[in-house]
mmCIF file of the C-alpha atoms, coordinates in Angstrom:
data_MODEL
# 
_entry.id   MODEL 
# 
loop_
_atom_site.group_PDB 
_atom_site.id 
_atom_site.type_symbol 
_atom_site.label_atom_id 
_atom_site.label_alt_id 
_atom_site.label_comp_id 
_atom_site.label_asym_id 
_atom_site.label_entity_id 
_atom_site.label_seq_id 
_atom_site.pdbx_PDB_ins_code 
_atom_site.Cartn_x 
_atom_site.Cartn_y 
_atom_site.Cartn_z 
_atom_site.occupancy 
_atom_site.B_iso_or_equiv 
_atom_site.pdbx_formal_charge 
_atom_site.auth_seq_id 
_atom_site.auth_comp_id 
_atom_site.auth_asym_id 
_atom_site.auth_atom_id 
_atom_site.pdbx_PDB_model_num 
ATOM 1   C CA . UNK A 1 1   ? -1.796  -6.115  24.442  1.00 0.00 ? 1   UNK A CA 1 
ATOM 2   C CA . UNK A 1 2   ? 0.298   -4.744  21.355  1.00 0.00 ? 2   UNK A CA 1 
ATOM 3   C CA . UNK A 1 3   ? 1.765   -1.392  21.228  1.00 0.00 ? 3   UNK A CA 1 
ATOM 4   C CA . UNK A 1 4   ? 0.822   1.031   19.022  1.00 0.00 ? 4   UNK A CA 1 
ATOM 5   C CA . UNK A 1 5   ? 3.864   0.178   17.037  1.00 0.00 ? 5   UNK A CA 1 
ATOM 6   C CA . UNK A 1 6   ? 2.934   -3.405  16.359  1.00 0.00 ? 6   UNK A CA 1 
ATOM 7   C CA . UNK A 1 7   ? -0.887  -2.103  14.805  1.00 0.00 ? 7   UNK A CA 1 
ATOM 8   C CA . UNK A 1 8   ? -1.416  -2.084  11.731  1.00 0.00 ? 8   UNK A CA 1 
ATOM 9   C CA . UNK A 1 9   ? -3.953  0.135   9.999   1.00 0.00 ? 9   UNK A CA 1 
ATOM 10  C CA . UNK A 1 10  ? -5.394  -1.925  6.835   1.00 0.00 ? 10  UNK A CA 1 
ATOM 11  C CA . UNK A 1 11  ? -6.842  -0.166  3.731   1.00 0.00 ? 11  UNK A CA 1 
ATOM 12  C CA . UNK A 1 12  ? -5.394  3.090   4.419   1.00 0.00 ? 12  UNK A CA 1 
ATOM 13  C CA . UNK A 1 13  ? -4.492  3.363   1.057   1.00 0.00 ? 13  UNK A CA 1 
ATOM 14  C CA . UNK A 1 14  ? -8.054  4.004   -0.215  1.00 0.00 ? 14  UNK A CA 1 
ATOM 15  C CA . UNK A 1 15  ? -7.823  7.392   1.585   1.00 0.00 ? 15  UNK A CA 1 
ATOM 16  C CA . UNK A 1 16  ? -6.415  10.287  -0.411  1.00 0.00 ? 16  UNK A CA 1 
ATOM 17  C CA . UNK A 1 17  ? -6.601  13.303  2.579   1.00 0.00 ? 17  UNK A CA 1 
ATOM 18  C CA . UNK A 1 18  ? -2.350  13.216  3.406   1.00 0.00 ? 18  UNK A CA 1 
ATOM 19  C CA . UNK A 1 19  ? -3.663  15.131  6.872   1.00 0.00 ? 19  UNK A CA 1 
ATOM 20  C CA . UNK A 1 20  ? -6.145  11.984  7.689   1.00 0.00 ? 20  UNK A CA 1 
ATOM 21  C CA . UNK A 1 21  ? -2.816  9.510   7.527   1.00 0.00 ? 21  UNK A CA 1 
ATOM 22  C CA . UNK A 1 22  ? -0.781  12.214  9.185   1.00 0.00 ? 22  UNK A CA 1 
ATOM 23  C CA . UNK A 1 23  ? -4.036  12.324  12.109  1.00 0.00 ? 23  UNK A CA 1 
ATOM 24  C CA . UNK A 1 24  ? -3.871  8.611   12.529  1.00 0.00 ? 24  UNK A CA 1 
ATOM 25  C CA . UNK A 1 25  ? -0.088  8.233   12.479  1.00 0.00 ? 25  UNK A CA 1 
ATOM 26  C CA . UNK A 1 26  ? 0.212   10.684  15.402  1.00 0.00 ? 26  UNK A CA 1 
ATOM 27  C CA . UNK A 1 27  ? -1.335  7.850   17.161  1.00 0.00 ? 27  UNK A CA 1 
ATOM 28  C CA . UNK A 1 28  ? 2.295   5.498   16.430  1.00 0.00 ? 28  UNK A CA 1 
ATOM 29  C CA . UNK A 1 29  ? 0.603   3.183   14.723  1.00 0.00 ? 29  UNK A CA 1 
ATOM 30  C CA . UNK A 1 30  ? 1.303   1.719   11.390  1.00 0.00 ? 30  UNK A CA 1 
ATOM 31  C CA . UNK A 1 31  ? -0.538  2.480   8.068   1.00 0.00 ? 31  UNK A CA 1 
ATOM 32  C CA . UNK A 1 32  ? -1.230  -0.016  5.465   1.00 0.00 ? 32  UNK A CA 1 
ATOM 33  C CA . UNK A 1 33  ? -0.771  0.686   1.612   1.00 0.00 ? 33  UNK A CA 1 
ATOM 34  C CA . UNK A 1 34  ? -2.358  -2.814  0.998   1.00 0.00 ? 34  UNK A CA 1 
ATOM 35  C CA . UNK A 1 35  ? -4.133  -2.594  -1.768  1.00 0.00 ? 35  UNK A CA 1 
ATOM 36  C CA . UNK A 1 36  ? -1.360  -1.476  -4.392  1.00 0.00 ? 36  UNK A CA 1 
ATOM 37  C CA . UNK A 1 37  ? -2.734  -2.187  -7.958  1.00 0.00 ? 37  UNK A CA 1 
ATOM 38  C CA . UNK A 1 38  ? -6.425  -2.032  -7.599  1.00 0.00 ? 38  UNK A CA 1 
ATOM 39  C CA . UNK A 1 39  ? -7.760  1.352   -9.185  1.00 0.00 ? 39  UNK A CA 1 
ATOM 40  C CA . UNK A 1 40  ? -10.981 2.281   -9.095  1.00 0.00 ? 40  UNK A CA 1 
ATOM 41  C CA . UNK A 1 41  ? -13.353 -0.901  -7.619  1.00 0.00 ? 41  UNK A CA 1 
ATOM 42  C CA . UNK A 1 42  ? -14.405 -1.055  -4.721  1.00 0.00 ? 42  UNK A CA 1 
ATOM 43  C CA . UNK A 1 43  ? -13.821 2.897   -4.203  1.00 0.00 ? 43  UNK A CA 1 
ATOM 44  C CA . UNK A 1 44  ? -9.851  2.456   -4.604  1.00 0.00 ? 44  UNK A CA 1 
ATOM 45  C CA . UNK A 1 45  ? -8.013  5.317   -6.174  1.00 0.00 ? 45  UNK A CA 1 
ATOM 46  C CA . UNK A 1 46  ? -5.269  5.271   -8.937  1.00 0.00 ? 46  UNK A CA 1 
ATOM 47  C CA . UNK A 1 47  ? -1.986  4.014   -7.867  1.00 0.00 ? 47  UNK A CA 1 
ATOM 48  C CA . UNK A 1 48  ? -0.827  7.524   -8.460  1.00 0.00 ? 48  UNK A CA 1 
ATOM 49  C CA . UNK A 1 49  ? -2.612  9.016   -5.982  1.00 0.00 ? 49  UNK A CA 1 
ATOM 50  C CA . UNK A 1 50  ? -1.151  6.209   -3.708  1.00 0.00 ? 50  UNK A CA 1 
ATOM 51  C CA . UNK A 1 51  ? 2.634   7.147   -4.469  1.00 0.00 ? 51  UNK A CA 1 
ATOM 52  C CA . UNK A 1 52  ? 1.467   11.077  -4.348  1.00 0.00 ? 52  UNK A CA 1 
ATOM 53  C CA . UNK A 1 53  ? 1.127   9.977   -0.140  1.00 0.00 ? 53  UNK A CA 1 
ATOM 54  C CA . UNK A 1 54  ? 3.546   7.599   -0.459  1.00 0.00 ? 54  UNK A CA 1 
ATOM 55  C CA . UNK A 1 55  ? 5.998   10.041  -1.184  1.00 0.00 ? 55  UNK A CA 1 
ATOM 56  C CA . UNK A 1 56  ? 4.772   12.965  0.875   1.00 0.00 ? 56  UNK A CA 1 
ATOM 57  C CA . UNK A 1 57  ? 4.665   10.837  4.277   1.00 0.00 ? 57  UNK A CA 1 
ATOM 58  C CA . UNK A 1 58  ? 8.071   9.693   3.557   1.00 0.00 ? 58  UNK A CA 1 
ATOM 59  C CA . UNK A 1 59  ? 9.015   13.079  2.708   1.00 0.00 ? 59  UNK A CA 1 
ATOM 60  C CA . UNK A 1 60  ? 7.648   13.809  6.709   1.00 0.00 ? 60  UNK A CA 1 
ATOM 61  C CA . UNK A 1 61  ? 9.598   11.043  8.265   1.00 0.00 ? 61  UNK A CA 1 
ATOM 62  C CA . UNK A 1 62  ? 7.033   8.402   7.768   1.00 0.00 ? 62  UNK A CA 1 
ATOM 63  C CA . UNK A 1 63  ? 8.805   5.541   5.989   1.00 0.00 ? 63  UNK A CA 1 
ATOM 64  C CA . UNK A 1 64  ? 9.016   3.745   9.800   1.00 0.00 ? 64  UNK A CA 1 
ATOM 65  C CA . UNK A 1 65  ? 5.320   3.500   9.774   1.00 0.00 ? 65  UNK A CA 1 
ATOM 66  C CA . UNK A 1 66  ? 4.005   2.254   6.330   1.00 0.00 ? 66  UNK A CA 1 
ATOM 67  C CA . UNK A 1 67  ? 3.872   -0.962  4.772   1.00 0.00 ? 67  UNK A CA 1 
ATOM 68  C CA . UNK A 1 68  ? 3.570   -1.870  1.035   1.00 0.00 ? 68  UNK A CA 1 
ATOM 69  C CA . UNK A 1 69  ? 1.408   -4.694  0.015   1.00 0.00 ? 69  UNK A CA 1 
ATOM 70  C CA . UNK A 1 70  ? -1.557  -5.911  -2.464  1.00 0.00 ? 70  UNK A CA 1 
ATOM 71  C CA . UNK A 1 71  ? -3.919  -7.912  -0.811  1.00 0.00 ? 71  UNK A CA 1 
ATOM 72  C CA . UNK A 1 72  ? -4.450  -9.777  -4.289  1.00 0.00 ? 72  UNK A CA 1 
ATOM 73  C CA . UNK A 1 73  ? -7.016  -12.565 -4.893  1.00 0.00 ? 73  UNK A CA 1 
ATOM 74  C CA . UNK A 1 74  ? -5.767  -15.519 -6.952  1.00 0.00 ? 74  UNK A CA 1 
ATOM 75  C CA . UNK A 1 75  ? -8.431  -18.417 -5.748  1.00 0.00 ? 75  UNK A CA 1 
ATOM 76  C CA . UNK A 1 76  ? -11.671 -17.750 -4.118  1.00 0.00 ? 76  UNK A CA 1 
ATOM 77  C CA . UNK A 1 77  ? -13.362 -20.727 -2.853  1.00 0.00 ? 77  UNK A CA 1 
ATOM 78  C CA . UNK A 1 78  ? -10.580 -23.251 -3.636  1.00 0.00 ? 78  UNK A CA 1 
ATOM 79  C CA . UNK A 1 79  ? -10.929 -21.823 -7.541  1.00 0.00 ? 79  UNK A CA 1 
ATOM 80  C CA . UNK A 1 80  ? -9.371  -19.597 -9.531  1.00 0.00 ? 80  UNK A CA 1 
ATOM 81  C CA . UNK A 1 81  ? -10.370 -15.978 -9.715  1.00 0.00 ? 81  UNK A CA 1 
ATOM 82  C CA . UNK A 1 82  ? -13.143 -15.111 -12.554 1.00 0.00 ? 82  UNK A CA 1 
ATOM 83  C CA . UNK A 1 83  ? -13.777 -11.502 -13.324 1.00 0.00 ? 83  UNK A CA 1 
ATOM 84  C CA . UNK A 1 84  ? -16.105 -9.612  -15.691 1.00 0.00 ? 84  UNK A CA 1 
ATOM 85  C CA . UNK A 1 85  ? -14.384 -8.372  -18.592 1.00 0.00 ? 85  UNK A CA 1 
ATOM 86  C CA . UNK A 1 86  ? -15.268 -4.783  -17.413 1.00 0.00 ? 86  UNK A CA 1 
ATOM 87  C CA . UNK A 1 87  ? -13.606 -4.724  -14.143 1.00 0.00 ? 87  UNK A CA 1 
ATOM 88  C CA . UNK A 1 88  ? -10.138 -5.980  -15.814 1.00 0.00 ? 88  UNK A CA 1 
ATOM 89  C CA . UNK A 1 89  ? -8.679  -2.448  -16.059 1.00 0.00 ? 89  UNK A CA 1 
ATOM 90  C CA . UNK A 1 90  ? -9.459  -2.418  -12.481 1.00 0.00 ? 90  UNK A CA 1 
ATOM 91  C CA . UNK A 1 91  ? -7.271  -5.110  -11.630 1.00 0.00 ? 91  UNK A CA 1 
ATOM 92  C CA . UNK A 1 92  ? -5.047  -5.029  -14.486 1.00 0.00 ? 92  UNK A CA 1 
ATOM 93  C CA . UNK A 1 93  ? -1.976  -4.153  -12.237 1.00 0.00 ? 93  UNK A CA 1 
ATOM 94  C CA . UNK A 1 94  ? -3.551  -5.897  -8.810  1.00 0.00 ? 94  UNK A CA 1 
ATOM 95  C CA . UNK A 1 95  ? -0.548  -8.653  -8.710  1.00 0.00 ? 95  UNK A CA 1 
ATOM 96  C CA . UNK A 1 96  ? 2.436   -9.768  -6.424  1.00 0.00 ? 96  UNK A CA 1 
ATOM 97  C CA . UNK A 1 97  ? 4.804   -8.209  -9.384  1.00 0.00 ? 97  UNK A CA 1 
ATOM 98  C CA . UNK A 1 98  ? 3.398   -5.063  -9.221  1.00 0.00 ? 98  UNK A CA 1 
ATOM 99  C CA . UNK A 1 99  ? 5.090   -3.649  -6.441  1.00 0.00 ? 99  UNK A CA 1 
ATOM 100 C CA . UNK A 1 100 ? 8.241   -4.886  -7.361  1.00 0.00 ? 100 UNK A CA 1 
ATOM 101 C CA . UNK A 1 101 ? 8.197   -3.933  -10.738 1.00 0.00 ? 101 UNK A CA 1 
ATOM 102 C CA . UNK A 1 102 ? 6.377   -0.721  -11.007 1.00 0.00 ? 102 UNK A CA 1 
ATOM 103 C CA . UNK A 1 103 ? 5.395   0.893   -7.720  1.00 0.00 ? 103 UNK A CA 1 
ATOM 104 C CA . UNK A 1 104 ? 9.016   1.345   -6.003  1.00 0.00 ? 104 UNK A CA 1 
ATOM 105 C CA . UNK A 1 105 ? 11.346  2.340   -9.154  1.00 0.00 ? 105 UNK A CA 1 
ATOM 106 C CA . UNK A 1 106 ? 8.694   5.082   -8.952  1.00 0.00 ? 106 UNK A CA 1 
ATOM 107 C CA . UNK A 1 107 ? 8.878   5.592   -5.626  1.00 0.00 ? 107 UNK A CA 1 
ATOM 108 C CA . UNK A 1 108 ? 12.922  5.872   -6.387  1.00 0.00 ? 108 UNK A CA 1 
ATOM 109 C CA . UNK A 1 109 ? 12.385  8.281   -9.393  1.00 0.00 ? 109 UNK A CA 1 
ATOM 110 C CA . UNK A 1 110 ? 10.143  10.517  -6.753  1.00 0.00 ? 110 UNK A CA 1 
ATOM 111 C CA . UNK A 1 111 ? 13.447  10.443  -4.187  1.00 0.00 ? 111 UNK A CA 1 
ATOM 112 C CA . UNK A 1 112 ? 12.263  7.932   -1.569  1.00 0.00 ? 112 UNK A CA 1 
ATOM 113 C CA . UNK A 1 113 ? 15.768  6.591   -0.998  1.00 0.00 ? 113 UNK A CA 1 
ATOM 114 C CA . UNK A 1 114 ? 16.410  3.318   -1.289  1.00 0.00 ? 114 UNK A CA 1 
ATOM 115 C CA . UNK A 1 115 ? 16.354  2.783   3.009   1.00 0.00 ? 115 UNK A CA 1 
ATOM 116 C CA . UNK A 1 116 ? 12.985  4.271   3.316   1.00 0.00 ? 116 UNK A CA 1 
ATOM 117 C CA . UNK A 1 117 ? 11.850  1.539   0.702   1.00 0.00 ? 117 UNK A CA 1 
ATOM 118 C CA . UNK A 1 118 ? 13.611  -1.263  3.085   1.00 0.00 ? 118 UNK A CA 1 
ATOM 119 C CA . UNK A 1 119 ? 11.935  0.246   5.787   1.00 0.00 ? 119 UNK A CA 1 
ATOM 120 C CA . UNK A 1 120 ? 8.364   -0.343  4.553   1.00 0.00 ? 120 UNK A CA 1 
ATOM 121 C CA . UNK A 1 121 ? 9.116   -3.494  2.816   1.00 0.00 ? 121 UNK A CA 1 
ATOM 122 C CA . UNK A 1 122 ? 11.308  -5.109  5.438   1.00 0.00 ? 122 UNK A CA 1 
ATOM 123 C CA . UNK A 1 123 ? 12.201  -3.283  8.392   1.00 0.00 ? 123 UNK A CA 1 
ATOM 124 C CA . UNK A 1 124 ? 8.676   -2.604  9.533   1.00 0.00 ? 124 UNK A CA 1 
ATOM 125 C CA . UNK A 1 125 ? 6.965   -6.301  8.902   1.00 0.00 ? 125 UNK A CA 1 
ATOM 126 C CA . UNK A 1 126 ? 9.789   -7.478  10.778  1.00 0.00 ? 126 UNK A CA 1 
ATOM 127 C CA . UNK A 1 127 ? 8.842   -4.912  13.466  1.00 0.00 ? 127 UNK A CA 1 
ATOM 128 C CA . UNK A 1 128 ? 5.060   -5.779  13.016  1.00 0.00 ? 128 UNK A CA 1 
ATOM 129 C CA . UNK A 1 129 ? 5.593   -9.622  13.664  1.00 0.00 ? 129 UNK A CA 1 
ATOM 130 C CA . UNK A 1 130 ? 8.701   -9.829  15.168  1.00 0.00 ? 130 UNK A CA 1 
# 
């Protein structure tokens, strides 16, 4: 049976109350941002309400219990991907780059340090499936 520290809490992410992560994180488990880059489909909020919790759970110790990801869909069905025209700006920023490029020199300029971005990103999927 996994510990609470080896759970992982998908979609989290979609939730913008910083005392409902706070509530389930009492529990040790791990929350997943995993949906970095899709804004408003499927009930998702902006990314900038993402790095507003992003950076107040780090701010409150948290960085050991979050991971960063994007759950992105490049085939479906053995095809590639199709999408309206009016759910682009939905998705315009719902790729692997994303992350990299945009979401964590933000988190930077908002004074998550450099090891609390490791932690997420490396230290804590290592911990997850390790």
């Amino acid at each position: 049976m996994p510990t609470p520290s080896r759970i992982v809490i998908g979609h989290m992410d979609g939730n913008t109350d910083v005392q409902y992560h706070l509530d389930t994180l009492a529990h040790g488990v791990t929350v997943g941002f995993d949906r970095i880059g899709l804004q408003g489909l499927v009930g998702t909020p902006p990314d900038s309400e993402r790095l507003r919790l992003l950076e107040a759970l780090t701010r409150q110790g948290f960085a050991g219990h979050v991971t960063l990801s994007h759950d992105s869909i490049w085939n479906w069905l053995g095809r590639p991907l199709t999408l309206p025209d009016a759910v682009l700006p939905a998705v315009r920023d719902w790729h692997p780059a994303h992350i990299h490029d945009d979401i964590l020199p933000e988190l930077l300029r908002r004074g998550v340090t450099q090891e609390q971005i490791t932690q997420m990103t490396v230290g804590n999927p290592a911990r997850i499936f390790g």
